[in-house]
Coordinates of C-alpha atoms in Angstrom, one line a residue:
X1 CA 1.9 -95.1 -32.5
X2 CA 1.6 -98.5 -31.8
X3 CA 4.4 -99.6 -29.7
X4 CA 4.9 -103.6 -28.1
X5 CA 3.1 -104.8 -25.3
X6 CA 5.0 -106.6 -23.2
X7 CA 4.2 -110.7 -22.2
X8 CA 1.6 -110.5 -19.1
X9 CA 0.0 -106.9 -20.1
X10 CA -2.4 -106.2 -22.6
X11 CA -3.8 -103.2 -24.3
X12 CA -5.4 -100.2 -22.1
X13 CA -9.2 -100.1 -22.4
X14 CA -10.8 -96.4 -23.6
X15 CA -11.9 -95.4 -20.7
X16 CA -8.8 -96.7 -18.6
X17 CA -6.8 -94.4 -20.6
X18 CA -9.2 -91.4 -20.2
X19 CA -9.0 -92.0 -16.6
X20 CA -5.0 -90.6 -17.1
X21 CA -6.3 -87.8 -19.3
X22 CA -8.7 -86.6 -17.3
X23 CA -6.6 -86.9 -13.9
X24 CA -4.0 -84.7 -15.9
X25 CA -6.8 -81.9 -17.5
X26 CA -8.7 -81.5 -14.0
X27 CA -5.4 -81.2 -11.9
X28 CA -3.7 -78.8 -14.5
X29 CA -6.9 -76.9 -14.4
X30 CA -8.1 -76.3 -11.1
X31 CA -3.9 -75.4 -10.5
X32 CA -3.8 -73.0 -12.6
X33 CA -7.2 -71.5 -13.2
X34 CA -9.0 -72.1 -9.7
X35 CA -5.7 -71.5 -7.6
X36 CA -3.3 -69.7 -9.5
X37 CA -0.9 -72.1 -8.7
X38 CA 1.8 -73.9 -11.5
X39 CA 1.0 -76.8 -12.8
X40 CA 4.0 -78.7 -12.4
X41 CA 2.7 -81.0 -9.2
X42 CA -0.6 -81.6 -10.3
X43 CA 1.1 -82.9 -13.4
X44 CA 3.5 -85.1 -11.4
X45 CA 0.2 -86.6 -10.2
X46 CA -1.5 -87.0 -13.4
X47 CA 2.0 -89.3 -13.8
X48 CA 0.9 -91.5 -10.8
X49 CA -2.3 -91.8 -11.7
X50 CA -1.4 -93.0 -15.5
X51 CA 1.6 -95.4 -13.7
X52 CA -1.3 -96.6 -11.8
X53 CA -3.1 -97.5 -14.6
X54 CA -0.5 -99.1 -16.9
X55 CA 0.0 -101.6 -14.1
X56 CA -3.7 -102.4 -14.0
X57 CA -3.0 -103.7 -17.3
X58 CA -0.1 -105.8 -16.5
X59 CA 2.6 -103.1 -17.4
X60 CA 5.3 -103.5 -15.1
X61 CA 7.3 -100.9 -13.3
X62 CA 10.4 -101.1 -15.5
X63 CA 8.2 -100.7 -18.8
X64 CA 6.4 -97.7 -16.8
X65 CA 9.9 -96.0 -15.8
X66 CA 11.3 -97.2 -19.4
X67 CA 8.7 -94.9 -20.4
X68 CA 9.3 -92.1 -18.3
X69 CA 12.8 -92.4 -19.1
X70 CA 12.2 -92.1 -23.2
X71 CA 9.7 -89.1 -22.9
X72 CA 12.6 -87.5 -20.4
X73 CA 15.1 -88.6 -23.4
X74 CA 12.8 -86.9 -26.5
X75 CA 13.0 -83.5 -24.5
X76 CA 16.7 -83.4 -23.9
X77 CA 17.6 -81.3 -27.3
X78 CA 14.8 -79.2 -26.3
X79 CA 16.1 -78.4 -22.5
X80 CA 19.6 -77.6 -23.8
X81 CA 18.1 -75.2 -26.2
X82 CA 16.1 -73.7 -23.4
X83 CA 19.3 -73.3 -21.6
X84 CA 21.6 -71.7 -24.7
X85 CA 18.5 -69.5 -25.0
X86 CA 18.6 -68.0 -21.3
X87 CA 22.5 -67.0 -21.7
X88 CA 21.8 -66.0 -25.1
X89 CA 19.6 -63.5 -23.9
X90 CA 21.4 -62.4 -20.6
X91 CA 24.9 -61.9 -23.1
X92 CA 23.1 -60.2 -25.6
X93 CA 21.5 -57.5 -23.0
X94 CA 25.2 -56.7 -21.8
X95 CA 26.6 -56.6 -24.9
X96 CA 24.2 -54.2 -26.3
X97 CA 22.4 -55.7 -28.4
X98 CA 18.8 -55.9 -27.1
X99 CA 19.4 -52.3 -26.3
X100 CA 20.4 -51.3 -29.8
X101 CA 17.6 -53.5 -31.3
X102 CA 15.2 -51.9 -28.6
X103 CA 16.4 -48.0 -29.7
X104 CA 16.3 -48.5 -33.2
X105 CA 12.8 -50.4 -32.7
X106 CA 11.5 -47.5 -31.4
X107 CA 12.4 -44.4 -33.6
X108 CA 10.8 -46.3 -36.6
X109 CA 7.9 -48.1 -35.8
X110 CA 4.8 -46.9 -34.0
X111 CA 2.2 -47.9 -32.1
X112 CA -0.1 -47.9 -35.4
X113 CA 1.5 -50.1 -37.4
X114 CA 3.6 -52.1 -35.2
X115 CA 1.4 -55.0 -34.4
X116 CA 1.2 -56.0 -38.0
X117 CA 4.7 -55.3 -39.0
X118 CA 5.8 -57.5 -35.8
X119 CA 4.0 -60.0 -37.6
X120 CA 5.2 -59.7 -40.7
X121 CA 9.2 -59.1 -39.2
X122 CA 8.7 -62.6 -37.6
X123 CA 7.1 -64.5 -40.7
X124 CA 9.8 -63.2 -42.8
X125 CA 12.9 -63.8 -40.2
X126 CA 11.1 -67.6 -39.5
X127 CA 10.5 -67.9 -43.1
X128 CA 14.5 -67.4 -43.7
X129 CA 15.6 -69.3 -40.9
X130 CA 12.7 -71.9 -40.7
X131 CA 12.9 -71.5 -36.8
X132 CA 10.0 -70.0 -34.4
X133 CA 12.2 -70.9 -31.2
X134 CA 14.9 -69.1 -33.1
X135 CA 13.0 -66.1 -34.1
X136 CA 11.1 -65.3 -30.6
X137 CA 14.8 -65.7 -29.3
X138 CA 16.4 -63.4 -31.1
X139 CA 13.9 -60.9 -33.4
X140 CA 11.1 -61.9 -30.8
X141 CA 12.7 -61.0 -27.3
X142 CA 13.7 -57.2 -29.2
X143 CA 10.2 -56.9 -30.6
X144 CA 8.5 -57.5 -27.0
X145 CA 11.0 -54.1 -25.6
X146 CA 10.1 -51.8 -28.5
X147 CA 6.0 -52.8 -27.9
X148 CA 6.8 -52.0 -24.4
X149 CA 8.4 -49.0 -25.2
X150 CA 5.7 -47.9 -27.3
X151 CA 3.3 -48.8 -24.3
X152 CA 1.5 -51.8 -25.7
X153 CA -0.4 -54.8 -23.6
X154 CA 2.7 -57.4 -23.5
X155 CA 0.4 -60.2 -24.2
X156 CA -0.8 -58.6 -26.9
X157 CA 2.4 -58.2 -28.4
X158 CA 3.8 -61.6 -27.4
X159 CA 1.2 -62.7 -29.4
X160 CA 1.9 -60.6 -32.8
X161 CA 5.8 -62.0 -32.3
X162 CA 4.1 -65.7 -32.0
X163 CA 1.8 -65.3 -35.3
X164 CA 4.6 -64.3 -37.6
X165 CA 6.8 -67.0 -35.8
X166 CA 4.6 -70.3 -36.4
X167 CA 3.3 -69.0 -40.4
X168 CA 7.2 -69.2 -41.5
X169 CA 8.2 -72.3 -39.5
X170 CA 5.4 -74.2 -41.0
X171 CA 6.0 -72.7 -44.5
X172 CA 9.8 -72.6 -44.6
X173 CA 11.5 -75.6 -46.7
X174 CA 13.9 -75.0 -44.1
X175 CA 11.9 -75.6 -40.6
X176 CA 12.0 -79.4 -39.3
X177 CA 8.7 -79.7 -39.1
X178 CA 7.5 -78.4 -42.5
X179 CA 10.1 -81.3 -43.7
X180 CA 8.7 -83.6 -40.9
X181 CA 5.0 -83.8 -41.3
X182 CA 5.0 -84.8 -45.1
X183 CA 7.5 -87.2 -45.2
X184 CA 5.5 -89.3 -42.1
X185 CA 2.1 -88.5 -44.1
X186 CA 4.2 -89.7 -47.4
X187 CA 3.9 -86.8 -49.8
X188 CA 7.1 -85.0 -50.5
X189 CA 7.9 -81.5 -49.1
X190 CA 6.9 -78.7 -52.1
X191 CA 3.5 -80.6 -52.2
X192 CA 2.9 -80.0 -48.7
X193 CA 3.9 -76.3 -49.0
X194 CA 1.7 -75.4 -52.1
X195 CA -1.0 -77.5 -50.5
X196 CA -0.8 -75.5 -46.6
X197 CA -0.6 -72.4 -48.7
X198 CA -4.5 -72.3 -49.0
X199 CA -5.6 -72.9 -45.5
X200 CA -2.4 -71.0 -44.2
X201 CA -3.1 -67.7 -46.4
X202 CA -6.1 -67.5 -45.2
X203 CA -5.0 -67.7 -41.8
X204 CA -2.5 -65.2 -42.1
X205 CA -4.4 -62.4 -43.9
X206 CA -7.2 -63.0 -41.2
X207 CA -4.6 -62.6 -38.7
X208 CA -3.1 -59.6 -40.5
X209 CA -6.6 -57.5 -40.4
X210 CA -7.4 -58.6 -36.6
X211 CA -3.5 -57.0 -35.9
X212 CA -4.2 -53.6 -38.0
X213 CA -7.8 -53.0 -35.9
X214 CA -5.7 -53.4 -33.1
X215 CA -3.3 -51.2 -34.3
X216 CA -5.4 -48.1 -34.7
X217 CA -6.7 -49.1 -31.3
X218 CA -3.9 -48.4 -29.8
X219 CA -2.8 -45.5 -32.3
X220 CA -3.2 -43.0 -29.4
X221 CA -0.5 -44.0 -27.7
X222 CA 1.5 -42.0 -30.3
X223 CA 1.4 -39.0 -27.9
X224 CA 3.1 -40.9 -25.3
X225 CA 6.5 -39.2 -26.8
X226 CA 7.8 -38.1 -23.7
X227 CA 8.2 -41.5 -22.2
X228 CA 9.7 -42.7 -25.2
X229 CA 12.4 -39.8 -25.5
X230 CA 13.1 -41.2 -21.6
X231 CA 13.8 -44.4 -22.7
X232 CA 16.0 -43.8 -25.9
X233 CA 18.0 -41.4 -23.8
X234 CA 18.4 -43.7 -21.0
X235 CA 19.5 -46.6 -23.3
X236 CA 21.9 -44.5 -25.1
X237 CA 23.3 -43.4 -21.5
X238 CA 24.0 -46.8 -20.5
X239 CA 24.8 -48.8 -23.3
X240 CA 27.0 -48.2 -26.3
X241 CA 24.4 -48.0 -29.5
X242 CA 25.4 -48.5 -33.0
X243 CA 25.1 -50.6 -35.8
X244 CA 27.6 -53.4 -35.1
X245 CA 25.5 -54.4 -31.9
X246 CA 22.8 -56.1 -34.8
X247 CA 25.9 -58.3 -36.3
X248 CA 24.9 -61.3 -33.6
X249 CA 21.1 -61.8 -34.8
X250 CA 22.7 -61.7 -38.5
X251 CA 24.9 -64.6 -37.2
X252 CA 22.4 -66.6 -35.8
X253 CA 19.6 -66.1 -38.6
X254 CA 23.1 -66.5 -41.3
X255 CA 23.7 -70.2 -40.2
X256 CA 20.2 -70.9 -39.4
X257 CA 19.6 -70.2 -43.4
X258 CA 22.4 -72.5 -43.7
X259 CA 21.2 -75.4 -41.5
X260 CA 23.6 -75.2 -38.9
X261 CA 22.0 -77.0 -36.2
X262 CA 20.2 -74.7 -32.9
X263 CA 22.4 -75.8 -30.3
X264 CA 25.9 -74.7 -32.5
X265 CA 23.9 -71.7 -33.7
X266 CA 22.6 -70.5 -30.8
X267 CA 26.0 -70.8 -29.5
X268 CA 27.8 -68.6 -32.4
X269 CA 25.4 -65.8 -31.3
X270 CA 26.5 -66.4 -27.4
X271 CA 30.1 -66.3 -28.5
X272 CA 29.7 -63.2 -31.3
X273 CA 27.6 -61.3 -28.3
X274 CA 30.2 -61.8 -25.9
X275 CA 32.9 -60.5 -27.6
X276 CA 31.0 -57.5 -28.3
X277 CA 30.6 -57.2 -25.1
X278 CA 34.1 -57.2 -23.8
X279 CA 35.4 -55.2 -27.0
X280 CA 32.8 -52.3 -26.7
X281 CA 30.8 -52.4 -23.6
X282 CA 33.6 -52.9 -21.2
X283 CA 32.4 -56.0 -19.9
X284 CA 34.5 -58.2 -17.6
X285 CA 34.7 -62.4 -18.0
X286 CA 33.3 -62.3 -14.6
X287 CA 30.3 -59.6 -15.7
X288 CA 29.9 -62.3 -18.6
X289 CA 29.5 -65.3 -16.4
X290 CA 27.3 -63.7 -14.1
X291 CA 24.6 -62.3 -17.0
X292 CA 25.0 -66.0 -18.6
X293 CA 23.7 -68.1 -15.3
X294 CA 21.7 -65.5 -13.2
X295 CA 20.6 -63.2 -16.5
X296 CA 21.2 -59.1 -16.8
X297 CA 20.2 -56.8 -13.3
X298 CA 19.6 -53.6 -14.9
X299 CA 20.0 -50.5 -12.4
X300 CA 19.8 -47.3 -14.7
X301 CA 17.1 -45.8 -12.4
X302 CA 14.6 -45.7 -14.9
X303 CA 11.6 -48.3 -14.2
X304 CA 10.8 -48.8 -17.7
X305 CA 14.0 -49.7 -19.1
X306 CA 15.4 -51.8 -15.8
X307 CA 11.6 -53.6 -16.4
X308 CA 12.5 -54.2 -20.2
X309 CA 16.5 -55.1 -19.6
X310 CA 16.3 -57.3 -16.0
X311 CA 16.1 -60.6 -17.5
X312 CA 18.0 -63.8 -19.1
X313 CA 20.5 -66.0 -17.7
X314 CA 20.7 -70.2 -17.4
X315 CA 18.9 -69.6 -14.1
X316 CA 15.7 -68.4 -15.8
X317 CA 15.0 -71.3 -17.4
X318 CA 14.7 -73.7 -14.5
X319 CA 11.4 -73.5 -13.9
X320 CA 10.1 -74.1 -17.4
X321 CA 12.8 -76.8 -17.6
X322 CA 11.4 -78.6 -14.3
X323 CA 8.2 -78.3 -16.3
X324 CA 9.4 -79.8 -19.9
X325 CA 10.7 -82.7 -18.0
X326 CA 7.4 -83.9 -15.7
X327 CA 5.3 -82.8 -19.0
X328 CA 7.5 -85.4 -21.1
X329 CA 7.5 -88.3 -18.1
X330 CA 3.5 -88.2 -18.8
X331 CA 3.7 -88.2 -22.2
X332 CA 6.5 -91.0 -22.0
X333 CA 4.4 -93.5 -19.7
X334 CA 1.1 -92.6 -22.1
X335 CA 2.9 -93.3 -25.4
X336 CA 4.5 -96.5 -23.7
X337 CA 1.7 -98.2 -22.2
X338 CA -0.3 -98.0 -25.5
X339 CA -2.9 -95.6 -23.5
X340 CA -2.7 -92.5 -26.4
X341 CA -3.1 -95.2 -29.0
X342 CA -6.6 -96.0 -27.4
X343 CA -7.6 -92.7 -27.3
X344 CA -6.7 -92.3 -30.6
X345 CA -8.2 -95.5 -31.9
X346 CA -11.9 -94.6 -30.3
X347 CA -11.1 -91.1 -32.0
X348 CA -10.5 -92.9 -35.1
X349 CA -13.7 -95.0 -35.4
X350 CA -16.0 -91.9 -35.3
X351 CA -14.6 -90.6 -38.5
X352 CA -17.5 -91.4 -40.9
X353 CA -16.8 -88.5 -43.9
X354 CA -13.9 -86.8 -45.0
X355 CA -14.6 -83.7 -43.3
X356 CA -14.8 -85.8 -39.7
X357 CA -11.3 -87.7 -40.7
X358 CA -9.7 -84.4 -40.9
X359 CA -11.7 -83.0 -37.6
X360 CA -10.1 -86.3 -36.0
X361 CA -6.8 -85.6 -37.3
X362 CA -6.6 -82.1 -36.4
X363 CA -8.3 -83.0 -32.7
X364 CA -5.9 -85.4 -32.4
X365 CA -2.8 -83.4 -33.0
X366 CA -4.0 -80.4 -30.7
X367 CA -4.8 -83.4 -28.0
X368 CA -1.1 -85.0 -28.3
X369 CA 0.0 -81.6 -28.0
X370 CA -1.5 -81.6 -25.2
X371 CA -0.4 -85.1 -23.5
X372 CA 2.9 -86.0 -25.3
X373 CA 3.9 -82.2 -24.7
X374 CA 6.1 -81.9 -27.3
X375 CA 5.1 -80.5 -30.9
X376 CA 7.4 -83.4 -32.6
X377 CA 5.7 -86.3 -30.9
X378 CA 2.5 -85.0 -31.3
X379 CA 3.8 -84.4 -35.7
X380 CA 4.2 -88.4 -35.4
X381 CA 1.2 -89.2 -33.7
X382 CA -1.3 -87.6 -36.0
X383 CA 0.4 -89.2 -39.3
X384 CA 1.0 -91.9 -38.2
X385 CA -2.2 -92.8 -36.4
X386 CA -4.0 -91.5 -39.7
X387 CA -2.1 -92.5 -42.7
X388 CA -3.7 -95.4 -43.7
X389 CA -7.4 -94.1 -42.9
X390 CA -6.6 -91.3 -46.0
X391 CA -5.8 -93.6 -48.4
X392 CA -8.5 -95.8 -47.9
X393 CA -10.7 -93.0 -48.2
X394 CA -9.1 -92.3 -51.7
X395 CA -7.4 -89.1 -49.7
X396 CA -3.8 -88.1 -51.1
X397 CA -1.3 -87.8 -48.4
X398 CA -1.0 -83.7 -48.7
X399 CA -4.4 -83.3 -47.5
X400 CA -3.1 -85.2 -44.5
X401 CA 0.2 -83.7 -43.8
X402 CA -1.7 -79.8 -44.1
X403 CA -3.8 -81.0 -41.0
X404 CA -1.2 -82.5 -39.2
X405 CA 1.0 -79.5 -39.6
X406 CA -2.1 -76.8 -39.0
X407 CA -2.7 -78.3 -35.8
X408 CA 0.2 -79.7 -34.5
X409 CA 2.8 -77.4 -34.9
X410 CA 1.0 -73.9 -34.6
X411 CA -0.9 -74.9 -31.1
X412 CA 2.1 -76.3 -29.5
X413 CA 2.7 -73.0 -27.6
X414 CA -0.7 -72.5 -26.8
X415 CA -0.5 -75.2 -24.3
X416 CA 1.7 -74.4 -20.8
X417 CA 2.7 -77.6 -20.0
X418 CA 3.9 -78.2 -23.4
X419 CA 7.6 -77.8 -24.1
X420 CA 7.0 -75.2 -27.0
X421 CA 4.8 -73.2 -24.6
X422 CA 6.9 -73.4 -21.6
X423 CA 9.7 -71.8 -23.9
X424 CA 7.7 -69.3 -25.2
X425 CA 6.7 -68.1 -22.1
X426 CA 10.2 -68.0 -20.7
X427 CA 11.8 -66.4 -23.7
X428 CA 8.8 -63.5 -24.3
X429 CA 8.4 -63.1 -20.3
X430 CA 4.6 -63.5 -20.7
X431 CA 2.4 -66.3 -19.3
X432 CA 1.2 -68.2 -21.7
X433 CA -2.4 -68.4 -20.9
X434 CA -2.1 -64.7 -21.4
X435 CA -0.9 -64.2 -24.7
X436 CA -2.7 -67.2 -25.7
X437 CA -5.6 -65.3 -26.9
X438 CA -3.8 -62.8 -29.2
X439 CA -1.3 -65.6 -31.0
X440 CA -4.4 -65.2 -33.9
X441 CA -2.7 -67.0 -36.1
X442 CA -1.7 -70.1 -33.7
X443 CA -5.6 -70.6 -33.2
X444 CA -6.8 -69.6 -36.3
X445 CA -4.9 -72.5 -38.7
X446 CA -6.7 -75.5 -37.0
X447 CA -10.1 -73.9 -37.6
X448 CA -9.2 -72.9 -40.9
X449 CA -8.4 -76.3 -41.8
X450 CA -11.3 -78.1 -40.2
X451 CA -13.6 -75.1 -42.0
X452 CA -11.7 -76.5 -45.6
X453 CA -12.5 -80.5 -44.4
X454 CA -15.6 -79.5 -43.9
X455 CA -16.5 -77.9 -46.9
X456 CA -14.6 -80.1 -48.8
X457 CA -12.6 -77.5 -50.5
X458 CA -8.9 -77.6 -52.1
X459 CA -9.5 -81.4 -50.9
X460 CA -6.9 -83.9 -53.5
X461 CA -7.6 -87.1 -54.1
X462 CA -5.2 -89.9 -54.3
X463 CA -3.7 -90.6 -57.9
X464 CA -3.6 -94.0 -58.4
X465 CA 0.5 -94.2 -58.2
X466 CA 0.2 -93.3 -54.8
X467 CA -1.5 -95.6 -53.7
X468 CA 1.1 -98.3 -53.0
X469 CA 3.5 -95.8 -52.0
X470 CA 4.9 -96.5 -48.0
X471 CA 4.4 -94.3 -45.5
X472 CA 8.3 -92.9 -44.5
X473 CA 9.3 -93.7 -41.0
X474 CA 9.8 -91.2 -38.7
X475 CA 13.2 -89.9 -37.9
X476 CA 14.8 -91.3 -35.1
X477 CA 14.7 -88.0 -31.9
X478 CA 18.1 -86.2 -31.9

C-alpha cells in the first residue's frame, strides 16, 4: 500500500512508525481496560502522536490533514449505513415488527437449541443476502430479544448472531468482500470459495459444537415459562402481532439477494416498516419521526420487554459514529505517511516458509483491522502488501485470498475502535469486548487458517499460467 512520498519527506523508519502503534494500543488500553473509560480521546491522541511523527519525516501538515481527510472519506458509506440502521430499528419497533419477530421467536425456539440455530438462521440469511451488517440489523437485532426472552447471557447471544453473520458474508458470491479479496489476490471468485471452504468448515462445525455445549448449559432455563408467558402476553397487549409485520425483513433480505445497494435497501425496509406502522399500529408522522431520530421509549410496565424494546433511533448512533470517524483519521494519516507500509515491510522480511508467509498475512490483516479500522482497507492491505511474495514462493493466489479473507473480514468486529465493531455493538446493544469472546467463529477462522499454513495442508501451488497473470486493482471506495 505503497502510496507517494512527497518532495522533502522520506519514508518512516520501523520503529518511528511503532512509536504511532504503540501510542494508539497503550492509550486504547489503559481507557478501556484500566479505566473503563471510551476510547475515543485516547485515540484522538494516538492521531497527534502519528501527526507528530509523519512531520519528523518531512510530511507536511496538508499531506497529514490530506490524510485525515481520505480515511474520514473511506468511512462515509459506512456512517450513513450506521445512521439508516438506527431509524431502521427505531421504525421497525413501532411498527411491530421486532415485536412480532420477538413473539414468534419465542414460542418455537428454546433455550436448548437456540444458540446453534441462531447460528445457523444468520449463516443462512448472510449466505442469501451476502451481508453481516445486514443480517445483525435485521435477523440479528430479533434474535438478541428472543435470547433475552428465553433468559440467555446477551453477550453470549450476540455472539451466536455474529458467528452465523461473518461464515455467510465470507462465503456468499454475493458479499463485497468475498468478491473483493480474490480479485486483489488475483484469483477469480468460485476459486476463492471452494478454496475458504476447507479452513471455513472447519471453523464453523467447531463453532457449531462449542454453541450446542452451551446449549444444554443453559437448557434449564426451559422452566422459566412463567416469565416467558409474561412477555408474549405483554407484546401481544401492546403491539398488533401477525404475520404481515415479517414482510419488511423479506424486503430487505429480497433486494439484498438482488444486489440492491445497503443504503437504498436499508431504506425500502425504513419506508415498508413505516407504513405498517401507520396502517396497523396507529402510528402518527410525528410518532414516526420521533422513533427515527431519538429511537423507541417503551413504557408497557413490564421491565423485560421495555428493556428488550427501548432502543434505535439516528440518535443512537452518535457515539459509535464519533468513534468510526477519529478511528479512520488514524488510519488515514498511517496509510498516508507510508507508516503501515513499514510495519508491514519489517513483517514481511520475517516470512522465511510458507507456513510464516501466511502467519504474516493473516497477522497483518487482524493488525490493519486494527489501525486502518475498517475491514475493506485492511482486505487491501493484506493482498496487496503480499501478492507478489506468493508467487515467488510458487503460491497460487487462492491460498492468499483464503488468509486474507479469514482474518480480515471475520475479526473486523472483534475490534471496538474498528468501524465493523462499533456497528456491531450499536446494533446488538452489547459491548464489544463482551461478546467478543463468544463470536467462536470470528476468532476461530484466523487460527484455523494459520493451523492449515502451518501444516501445509490443502496448500495450491501456482500453475504455470498464472504466473504472469496481474494482480487486479482495487476498486476505487464508494
Amino acid at each position: 500500500m505503497k502510496t507517494t512520498i512527497p518532495a522533502g519527506a522520506r519514508a518512516p523508519h520501523f520503529w518511528e512508525a511503532l512509536i504511532s502503534l504503540v501510542s494508539l494500543v497503550i492509550g486504547i488500553g489503559l481507557s478501556i481496560v484500566v479505566y473503563g473509560l471510551d476510547p475515543h480521546i485516547p485515540m484522538l491522541m494516538g492521531v497527534f502522536v502519528a501527526s507528530l511523527v509523519a512531520m519528523r519525516c518531512g510530511f507536511s501538515w496538508q499531506n497529514i490533514q490530506n490524510g485525515m481527510v481520505r480515511g474520514i472519506t473511506n468511512s462515509l458509506p459506512a456512517i450513513i449505513i450506521l445512521i439508516l440502521v438506527g431509524i431502521l430499528i427505531g421504525v421497525w419497533i413501532i411498527a411491530g415488527v421486532v415485536p412480532t419477530l420477538i413473539y414468534y421467536g419465542l414460542q418455537v425456539l428454546s433455550p436448548t437449541i437456540f444458540l446453534p440455530a441462531t447460528v445457523i438462521i444468520c449463516a443462512m440469511t448472510s449466505l442469501a443476502t451476502g451481508t453481516s451488517w445486514g443480517t445483525t440489523g435485521t435477523v440479528g437485532v430479533a434474535l438478541m430479544g428472543v435470547g433475552a426472552g428465553l433468559g440467555l447471557p446477551l453477550p453470549l447471544v450476540a455472539g451466536a448472531v455474529l458467528s452465523g453473520a461473518y461464515f455467510g458474508d465470507k462465503m456468499s458470491p454475493l458479499s463485497d468482500t468475498t468478491n473483493m479479496a480474490p480479485a486483489l489476490a488475483g484469483t477469480d471468485l468460485f476459486t476463492h470459495i471452494r478454496h475458504m471452504s476447507y479452513t471455513t468448515g472447519v471453523s464453523i462445525v467447531l463453532t457449531l459444537i462449542i454453541e450446542t455445549v452451551l446449549g444444554f448449559q443453559y437448557g434449564g432455563n426451559e422452566g422459566n415459562i412463567e416469565r416467558i408467558q409474561t412477555i408474549l402476553a405483554v407484546l401481544d397487549e401492546n403491539f398488533t402481532i401477525n404475520i404481515v409485520m415479517v414482510l419488511p425483513p423479506l424486503v430487505v433480505m429480497f433486494v439484498s439477494y438482488k444486489k440492491v445497494p445497503a443504503i437504498p435497501g436499508i431504506t425500502l425496509g425504513v419506508l415498508a416498516a413505516a407504513l405498517i406502522a401507520i396502517g396497523l399500529q396507529g402510528a402518527t408522522y410525528e410518532d414516526l419521526l420521533n422513533v427515527a431520530f431519538g429511537g423507541f421509549g417503551a413504557d408497557t410496565g413490564n421491565e423485560d420487554v421495555d428493556a428488550l424494546l427501548s432502543r434505535g433511533g439516528m440518535d443512537s448512533m452518535m457515539y459509535t459514529i464519533s468513534l468510526v470517524t477519529v478511528a479512520m483519521m488514524f488510519g488515514g494519516v498511517m496509510e498516508r505517511t507510508n507508516q503501515l507500509k513499514a510495519i508491514a515491510d519489517k513483517v514481511l522480511s520475517l516470512a522465511k516458509s510458507t507456513g510464516s508467509l501466511i502467519v504474516s498475512t493473516v497477522l497483518t490483516c487482524i493488525g490493519a483491522n486494527m489501525i486502518l479500522c475498517d475491514q475493506y482497507m485492511s482486505i487491501v492491505m493484506g493482498a496487496r502488501t503480499y501478492a507478489q511474495a506468493y508467487r515467488d514462493r510458487g503460491l497460487a493466489p487462492e491460498n492468499l485470498s483464503r488468509a486474507v479473507e479469514d482474518s480480515a473480514t471475520v475479526t473486523a468486529n472483534l475490534v471496538p475502535w474498528n468501524s465493523g465493531g462499533a456497528y456491531q455493538a450499536a446494533t446488538l446493544g452489547v459491548a464489544t469486548i463482551a461478546y467478543a469472546p463468544f463470536a467462536f467463529f470470528c476468532w476461530l477462522s484466523p487460527l484455523v487458517t494459520i493451523l492449515f499454513g502451518v501444516m501445509g495442508w490443502t496448500i495450491n501451488p501456482l500453475d504455470k499460467g498464472e504466473e504472469e497473470t496481474p494482480v487486479a486493482a482495487p476498486a476505487p471506495a464508494e
